[in-house]
Tab-separated table of C-alpha atoms and ligand atoms in Angstrom:
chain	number	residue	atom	x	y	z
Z	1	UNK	CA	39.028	11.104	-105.883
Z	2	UNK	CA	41.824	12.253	-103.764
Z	3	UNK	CA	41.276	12.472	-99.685
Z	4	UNK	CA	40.558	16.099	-98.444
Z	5	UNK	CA	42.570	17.540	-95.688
Z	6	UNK	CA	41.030	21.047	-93.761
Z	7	UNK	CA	43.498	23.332	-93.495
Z	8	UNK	CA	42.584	25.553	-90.855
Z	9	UNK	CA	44.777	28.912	-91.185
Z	10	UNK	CA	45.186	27.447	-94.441
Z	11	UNK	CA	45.450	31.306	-95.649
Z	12	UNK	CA	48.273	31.689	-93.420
Z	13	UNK	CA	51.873	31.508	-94.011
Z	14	UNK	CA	52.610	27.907	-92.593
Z	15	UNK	CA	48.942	26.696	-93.150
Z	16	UNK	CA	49.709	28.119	-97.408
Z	17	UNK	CA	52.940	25.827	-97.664
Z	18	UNK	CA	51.375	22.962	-96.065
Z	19	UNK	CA	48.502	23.654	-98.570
Z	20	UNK	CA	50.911	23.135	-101.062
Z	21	UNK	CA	52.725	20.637	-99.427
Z	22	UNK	CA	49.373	18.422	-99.141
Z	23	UNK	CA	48.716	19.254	-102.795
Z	24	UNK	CA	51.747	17.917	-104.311
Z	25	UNK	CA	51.200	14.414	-102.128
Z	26	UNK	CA	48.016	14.222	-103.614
Z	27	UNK	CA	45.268	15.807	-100.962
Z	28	UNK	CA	42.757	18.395	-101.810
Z	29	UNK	CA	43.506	21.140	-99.651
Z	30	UNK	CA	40.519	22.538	-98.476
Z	31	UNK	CA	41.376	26.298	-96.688
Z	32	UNK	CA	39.379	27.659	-93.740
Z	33	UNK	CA	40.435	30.836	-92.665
Z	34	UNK	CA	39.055	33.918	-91.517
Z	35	UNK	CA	41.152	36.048	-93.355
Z	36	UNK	CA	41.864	38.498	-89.914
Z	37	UNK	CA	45.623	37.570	-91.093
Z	38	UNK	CA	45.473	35.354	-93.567
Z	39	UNK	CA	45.840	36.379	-97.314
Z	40	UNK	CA	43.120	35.218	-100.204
Z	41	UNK	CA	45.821	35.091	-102.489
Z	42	UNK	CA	47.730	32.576	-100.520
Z	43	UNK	CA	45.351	29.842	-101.272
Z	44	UNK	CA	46.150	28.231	-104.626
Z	45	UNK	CA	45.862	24.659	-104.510
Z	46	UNK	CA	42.438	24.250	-103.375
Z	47	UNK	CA	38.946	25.814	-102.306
Z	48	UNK	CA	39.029	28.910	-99.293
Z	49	UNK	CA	36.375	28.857	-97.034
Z	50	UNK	CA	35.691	31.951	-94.696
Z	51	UNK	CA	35.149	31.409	-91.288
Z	52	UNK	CA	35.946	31.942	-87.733
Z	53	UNK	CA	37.023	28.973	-85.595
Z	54	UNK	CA	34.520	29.719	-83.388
Z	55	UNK	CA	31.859	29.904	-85.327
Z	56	UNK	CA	30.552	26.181	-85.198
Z	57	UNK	CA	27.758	26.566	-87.203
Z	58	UNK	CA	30.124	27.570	-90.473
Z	59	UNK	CA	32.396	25.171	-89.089
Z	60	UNK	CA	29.763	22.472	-89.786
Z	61	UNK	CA	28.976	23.407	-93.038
Z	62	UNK	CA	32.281	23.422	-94.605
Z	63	UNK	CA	32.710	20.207	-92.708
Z	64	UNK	CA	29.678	19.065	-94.954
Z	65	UNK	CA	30.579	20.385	-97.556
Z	66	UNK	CA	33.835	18.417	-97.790
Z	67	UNK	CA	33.550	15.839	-95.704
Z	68	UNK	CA	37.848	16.145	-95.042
Z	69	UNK	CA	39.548	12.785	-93.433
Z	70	UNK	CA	42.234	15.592	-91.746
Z	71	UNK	CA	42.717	18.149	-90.007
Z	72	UNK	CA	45.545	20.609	-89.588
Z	73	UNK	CA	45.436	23.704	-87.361
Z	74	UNK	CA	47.512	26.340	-87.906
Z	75	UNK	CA	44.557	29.394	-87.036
Z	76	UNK	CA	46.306	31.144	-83.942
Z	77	UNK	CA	47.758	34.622	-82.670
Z	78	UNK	CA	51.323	33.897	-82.458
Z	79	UNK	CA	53.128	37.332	-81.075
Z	80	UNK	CA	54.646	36.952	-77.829
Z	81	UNK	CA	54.461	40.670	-76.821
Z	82	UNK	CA	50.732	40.803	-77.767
Z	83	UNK	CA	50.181	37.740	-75.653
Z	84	UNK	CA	51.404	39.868	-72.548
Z	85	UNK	CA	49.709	42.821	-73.502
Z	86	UNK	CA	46.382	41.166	-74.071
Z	87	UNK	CA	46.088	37.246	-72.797
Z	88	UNK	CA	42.300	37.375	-73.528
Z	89	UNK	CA	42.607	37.738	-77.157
Z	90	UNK	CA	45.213	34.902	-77.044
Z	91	UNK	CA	43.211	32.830	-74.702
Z	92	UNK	CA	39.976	33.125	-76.470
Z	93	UNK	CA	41.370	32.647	-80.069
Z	94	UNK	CA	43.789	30.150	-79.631
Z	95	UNK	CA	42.243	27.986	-76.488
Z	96	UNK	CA	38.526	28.598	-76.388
Z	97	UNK	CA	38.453	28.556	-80.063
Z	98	UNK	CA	40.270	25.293	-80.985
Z	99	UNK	CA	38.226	23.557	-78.335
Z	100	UNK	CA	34.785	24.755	-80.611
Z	101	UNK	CA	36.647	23.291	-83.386
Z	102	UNK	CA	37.914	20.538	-82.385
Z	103	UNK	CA	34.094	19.803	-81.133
Z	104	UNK	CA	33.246	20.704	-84.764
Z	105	UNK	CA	35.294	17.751	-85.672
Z	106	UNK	CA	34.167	15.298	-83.787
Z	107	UNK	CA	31.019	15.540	-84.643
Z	108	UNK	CA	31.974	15.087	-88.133
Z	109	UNK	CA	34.166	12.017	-87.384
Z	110	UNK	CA	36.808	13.697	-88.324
Z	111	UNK	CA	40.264	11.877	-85.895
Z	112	UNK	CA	43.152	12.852	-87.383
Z	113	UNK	CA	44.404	16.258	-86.199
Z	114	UNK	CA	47.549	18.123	-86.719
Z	115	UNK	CA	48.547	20.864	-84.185
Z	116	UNK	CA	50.609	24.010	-84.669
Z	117	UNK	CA	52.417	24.214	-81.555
Z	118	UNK	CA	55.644	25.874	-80.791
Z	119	UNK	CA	58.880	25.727	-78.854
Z	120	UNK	CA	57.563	28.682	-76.737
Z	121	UNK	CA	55.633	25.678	-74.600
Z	122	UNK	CA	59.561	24.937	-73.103
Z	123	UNK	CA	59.923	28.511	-71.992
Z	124	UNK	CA	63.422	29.060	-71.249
Z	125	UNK	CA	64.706	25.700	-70.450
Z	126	UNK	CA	68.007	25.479	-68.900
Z	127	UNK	CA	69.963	22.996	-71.166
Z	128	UNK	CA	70.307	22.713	-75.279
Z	129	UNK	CA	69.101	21.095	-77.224
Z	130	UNK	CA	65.682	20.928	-76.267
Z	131	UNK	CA	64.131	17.149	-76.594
Z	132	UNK	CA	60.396	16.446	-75.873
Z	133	UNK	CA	61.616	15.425	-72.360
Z	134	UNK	CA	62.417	18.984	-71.448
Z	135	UNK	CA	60.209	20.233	-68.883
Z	136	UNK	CA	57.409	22.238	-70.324
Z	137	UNK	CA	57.540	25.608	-68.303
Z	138	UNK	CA	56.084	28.820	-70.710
Z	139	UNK	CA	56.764	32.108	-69.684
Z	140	UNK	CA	53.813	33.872	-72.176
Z	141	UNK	CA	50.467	33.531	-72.529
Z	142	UNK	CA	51.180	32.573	-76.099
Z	143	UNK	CA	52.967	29.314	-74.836
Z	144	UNK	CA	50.669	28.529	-72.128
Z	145	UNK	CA	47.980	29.308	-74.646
Z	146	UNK	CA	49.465	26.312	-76.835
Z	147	UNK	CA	50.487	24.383	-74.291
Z	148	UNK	CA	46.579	24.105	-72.942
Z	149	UNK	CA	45.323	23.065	-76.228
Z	150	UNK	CA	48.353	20.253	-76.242
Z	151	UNK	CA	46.738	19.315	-72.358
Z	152	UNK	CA	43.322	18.744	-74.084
Z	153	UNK	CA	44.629	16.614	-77.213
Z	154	UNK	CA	46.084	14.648	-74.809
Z	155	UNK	CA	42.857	13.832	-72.485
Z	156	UNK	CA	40.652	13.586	-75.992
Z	157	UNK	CA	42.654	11.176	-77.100
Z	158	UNK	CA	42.571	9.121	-73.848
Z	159	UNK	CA	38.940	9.702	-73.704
Z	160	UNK	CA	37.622	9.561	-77.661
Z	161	UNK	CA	40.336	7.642	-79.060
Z	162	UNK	CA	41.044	11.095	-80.855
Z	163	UNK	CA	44.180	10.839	-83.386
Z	164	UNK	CA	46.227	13.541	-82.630
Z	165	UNK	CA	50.076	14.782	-83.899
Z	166	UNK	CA	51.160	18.615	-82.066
Z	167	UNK	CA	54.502	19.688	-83.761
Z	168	UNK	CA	56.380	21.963	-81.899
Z	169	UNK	CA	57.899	24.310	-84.690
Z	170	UNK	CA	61.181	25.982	-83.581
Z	171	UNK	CA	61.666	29.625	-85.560
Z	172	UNK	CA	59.460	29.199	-89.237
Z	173	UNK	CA	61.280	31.086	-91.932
Z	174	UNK	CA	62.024	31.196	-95.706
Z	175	UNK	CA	59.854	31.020	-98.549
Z	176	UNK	CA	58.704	28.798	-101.313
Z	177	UNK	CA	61.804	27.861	-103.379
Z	178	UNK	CA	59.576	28.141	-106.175
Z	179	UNK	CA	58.177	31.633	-105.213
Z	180	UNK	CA	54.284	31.282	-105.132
Z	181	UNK	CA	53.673	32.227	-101.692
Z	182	UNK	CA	55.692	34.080	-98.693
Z	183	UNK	CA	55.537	34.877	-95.635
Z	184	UNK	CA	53.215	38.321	-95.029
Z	185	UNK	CA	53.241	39.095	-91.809
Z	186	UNK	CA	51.295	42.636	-91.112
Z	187	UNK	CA	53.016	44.453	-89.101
Z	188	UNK	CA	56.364	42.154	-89.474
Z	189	UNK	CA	58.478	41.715	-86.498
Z	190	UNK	CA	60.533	38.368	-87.584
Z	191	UNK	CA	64.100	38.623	-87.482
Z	192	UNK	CA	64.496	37.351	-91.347
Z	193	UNK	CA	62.218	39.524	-93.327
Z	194	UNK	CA	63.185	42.312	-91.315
Z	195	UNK	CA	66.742	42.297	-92.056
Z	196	UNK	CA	65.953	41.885	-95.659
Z	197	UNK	CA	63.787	44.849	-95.263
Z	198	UNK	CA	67.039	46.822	-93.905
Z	199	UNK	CA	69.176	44.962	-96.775
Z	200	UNK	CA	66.870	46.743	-99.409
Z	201	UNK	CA	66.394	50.097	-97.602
Z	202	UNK	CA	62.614	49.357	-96.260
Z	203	UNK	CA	63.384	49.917	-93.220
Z	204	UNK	CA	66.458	52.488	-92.471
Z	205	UNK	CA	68.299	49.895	-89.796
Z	206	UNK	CA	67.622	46.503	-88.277
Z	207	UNK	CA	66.978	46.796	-84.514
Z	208	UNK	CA	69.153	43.824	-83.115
Z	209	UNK	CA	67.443	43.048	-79.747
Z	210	UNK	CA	70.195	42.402	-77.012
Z	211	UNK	CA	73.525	41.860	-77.321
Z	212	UNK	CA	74.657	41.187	-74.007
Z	213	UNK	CA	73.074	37.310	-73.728
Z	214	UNK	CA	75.043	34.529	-72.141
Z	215	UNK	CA	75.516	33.822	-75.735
Z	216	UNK	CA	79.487	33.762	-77.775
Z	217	UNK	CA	78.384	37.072	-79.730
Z	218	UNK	CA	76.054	38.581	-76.798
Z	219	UNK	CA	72.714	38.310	-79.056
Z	220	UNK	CA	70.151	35.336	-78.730
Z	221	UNK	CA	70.088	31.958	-80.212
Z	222	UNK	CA	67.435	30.336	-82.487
Z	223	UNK	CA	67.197	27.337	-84.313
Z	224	UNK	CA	65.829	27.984	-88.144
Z	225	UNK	CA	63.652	25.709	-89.881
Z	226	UNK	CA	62.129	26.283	-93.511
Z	227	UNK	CA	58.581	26.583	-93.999
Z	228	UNK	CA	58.543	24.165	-96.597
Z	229	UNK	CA	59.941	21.576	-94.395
Z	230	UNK	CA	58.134	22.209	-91.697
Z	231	UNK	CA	55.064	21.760	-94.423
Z	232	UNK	CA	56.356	18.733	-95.146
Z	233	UNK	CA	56.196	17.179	-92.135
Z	234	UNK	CA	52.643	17.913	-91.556
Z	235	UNK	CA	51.658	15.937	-94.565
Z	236	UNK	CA	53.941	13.176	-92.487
Z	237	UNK	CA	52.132	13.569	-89.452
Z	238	UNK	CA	49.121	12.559	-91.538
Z	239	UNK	CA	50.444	9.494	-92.961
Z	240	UNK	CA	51.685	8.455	-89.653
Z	241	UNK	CA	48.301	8.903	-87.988
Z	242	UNK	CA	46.615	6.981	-91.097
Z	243	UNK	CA	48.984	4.030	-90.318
Z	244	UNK	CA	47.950	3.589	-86.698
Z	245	UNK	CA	50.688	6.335	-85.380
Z	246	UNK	CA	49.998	6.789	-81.660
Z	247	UNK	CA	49.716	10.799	-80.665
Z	248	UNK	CA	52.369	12.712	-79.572
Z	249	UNK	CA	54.279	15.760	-79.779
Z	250	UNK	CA	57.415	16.235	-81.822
Z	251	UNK	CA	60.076	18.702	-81.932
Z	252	UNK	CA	60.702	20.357	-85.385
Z	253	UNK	CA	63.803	22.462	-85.689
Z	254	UNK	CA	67.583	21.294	-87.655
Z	255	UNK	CA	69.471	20.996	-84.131
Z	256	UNK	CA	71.638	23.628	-85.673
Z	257	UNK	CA	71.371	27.128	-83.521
Z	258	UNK	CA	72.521	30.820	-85.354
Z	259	UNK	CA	73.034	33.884	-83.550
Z	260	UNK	CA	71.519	37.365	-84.985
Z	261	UNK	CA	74.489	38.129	-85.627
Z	262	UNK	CA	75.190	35.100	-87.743
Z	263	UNK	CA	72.071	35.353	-89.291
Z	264	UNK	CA	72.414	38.885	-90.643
Z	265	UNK	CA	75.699	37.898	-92.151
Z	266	UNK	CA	73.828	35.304	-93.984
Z	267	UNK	CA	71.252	37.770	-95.087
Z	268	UNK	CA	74.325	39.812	-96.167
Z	269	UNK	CA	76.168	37.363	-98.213
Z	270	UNK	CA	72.252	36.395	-99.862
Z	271	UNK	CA	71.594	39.992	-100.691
Z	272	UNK	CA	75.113	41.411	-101.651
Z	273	UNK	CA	74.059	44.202	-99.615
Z	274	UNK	CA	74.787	45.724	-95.920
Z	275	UNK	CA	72.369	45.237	-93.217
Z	276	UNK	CA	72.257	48.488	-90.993
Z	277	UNK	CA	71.810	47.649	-87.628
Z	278	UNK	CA	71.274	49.558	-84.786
Z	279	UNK	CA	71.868	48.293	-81.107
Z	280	UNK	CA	68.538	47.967	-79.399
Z	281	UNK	CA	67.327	46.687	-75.487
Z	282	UNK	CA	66.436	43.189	-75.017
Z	283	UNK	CA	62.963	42.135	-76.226
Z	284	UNK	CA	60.849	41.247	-73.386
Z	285	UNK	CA	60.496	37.362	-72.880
Z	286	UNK	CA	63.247	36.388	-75.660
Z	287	UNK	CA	65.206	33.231	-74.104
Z	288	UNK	CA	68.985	33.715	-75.018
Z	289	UNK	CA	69.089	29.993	-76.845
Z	290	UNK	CA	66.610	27.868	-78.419
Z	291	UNK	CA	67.727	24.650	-80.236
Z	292	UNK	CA	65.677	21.829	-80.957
Z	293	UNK	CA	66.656	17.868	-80.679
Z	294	UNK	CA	64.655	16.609	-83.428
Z	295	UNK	CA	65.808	13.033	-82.960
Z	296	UNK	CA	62.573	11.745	-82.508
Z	297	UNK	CA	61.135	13.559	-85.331
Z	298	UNK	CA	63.354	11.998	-87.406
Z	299	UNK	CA	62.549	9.018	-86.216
Z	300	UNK	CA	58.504	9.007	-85.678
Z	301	UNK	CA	58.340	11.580	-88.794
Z	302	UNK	CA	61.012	10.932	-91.419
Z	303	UNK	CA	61.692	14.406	-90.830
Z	304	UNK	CA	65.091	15.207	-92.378
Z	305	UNK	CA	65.179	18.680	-93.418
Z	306	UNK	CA	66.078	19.420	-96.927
Z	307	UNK	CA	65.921	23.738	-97.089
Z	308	UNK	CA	67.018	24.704	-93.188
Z	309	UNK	CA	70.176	25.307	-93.807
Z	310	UNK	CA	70.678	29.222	-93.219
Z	311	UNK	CA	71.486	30.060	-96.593
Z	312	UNK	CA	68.872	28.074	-98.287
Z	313	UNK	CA	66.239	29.998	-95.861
Z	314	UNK	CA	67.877	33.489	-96.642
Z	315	UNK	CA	67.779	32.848	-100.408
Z	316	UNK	CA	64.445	31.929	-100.736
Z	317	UNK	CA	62.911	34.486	-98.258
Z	318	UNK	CA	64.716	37.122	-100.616
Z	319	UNK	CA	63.849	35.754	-103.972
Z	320	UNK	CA	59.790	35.726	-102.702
Z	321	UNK	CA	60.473	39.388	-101.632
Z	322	UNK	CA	62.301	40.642	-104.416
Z	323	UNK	CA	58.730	38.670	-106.593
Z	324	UNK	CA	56.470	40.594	-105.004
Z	325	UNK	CA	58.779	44.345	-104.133
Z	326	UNK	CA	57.101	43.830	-100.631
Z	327	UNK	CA	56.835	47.009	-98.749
Z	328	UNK	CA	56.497	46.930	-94.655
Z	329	UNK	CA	53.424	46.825	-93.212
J	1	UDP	N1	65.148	39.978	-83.398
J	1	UDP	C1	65.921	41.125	-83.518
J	1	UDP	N2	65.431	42.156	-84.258
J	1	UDP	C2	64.205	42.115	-84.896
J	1	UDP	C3	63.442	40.931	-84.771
J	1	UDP	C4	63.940	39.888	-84.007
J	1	UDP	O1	67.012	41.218	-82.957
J	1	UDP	O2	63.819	43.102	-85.544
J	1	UDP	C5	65.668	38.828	-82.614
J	1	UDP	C6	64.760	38.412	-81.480
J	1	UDP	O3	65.062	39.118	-80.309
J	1	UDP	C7	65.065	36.916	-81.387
J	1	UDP	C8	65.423	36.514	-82.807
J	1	UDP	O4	65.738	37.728	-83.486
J	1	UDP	O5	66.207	36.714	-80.577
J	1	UDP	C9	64.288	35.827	-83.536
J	1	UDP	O6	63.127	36.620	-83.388
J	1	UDP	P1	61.816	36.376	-84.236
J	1	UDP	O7	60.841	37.474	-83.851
J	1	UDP	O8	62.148	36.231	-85.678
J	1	UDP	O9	61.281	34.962	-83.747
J	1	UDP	P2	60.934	34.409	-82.267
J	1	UDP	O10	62.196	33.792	-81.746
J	1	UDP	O11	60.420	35.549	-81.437
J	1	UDP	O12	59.878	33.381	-82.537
């Protein structure tokens, strides 16, 4: 019988590729999701339970039910600008509710726990590459939101001897290489899917968000990882944790930063088609440059990215969209 991992947000795009990810190394995936943005469709390789994360009592009976030796949590909000506009929702969901499940697990026994966290817990750090060492200084309620729930895994696993593993994604994109599942973001506001939106005449231009950043072209630096990786080295975090791993947080990004600019060329030369693009203000609370140092990663992890580069991403974010002749939201 093969070991059962929850996959909480399992509906989601991350939590779907790591799904898959787990799958393919032999887990059952077992999704828990509440569907608010998560898609039923996305959730191929194993059962889909409904639920809220703060509804204990169905968290206990799926617990039951499949009696997981894993956790991963990928069930958050995750828009800055929503975070500003309404910290309660972000607070609630992504703090008050992870603390209900991570009860939830505990009482089952469950100790190994993966956690979706995010560069956004460095705020706008003053020197690239980022390393874990960087001073963690948010400037959202989305990455103090994260950057609570990392507080807590720390002190549980002082005081329970929890397992814990947060990874610290840099900017998720791309798709499946083999096109099952996407990324279906409703409304979408990521930089990728949008400009292929604008490649294929979804959208009439691409709004490029500042271009007058301390940056060579003037627009902002991020650091692109695929999804599939990043899916990847969740089922690592896993292992690691299995074999005694201590907890920690890890950086996951290539090291390698792109500019919009540079990343609507690549959209460009993956498409064969012109991006419009029209100049827009600065988005409030983008940091011109985010690149990770995923040295220790590398090391802890095995991570060693095998789809970031920026074509790879590109292609396989287009080939999913061009599948499923995805409209916007
Ligand atoms: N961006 C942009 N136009 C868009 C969406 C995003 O210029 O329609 C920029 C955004 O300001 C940021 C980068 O693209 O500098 C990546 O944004 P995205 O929302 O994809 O990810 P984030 O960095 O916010 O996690």
């Amino acid at each position: 019988m093969s070991s059962t991992v929850l996959v909480v947000g399992g509906a989601g795009y991350i939590g779907s590729h790591a799904c898959k990810a787990l799958s393919r190394a032999g887990y059952l995936p077992v999704a828990y999701d509440d569907l608010s943005l998560g898609h039923a469709h996305a959730v191929k390789w194993g059962p889909l339970e409904v639920g809220d994360i703060a509804d204990r009592a169905r968290l206990d009976e799926a617990l039951a039910k499949h009696r997981p030796v894993a956790a991963m949590h990928f069930a958050a909000f995750a828009a800055v600008g929503e975070s500003v506009a309404d910290p309660e929702k972000y607070y609630r969901n992504n703090v008050a509710g992870t603390l209900t499940l991570l009860a939830a697990l505990r009482a089952a026994k469950v100790n190994r726990f993966v956690f979706s966290s995010t560069c956004a817990v460095y705020g706008t750090p003053g020197t690239m590459p980022i390393a874990e060492t960087t001073p963690k200084a948010p400037v959202n309620p989305y990455g103090r939101s994260k950057l609570m729930v990392e507080q807590a895994l720390e002190d549980y696993g002082r005081a329970y001897g929890f397992g814990w593993t947060a990874l610290r994604y840099f900017n998720a994109a791309g798709a499946d290489p083999e096109g099952e599942i996407g990324e279906e973001h409703e409304p979408e506001t990521h930089l990728i899917p949008r400009a292929l939106f604008a490649a294929k005449g979804i959208l009439p231009y691409l709004d490029v968000f500042g271009d007058d950043y301390p940056t060579p072209d003037g627009t902002c630096i991020r650091d692109y990882v695929h999804v599939a990786d990043l899916a990847d080295a969740h089922v690592a975090a896993i292992k690691r944790l299995d074999a005694g791993g201590a907890p920690g947080a890890f950086n996951l990004g290539t090291g390698q930063g792109y500019s919009v600019r540079q990343v609507i060329d690549a959209v460009e030369r993956a498409t064969k088609l012109n991006v419009p693009i029209r100049m827009a203000a600065r988005r409030a609370g983008d940091p011109p440059e985010l690149v990770a140092n995923p040295a220790l990663a590398r090391v802890e992890l095995g991570f060693a990215p095998k789809l970031s580069d920026i074509d790879t991403i590109v292609a396989t974010a287009w080939r999913r969209m061009a599948a499923v002749n995805r409209q916007v939201g």
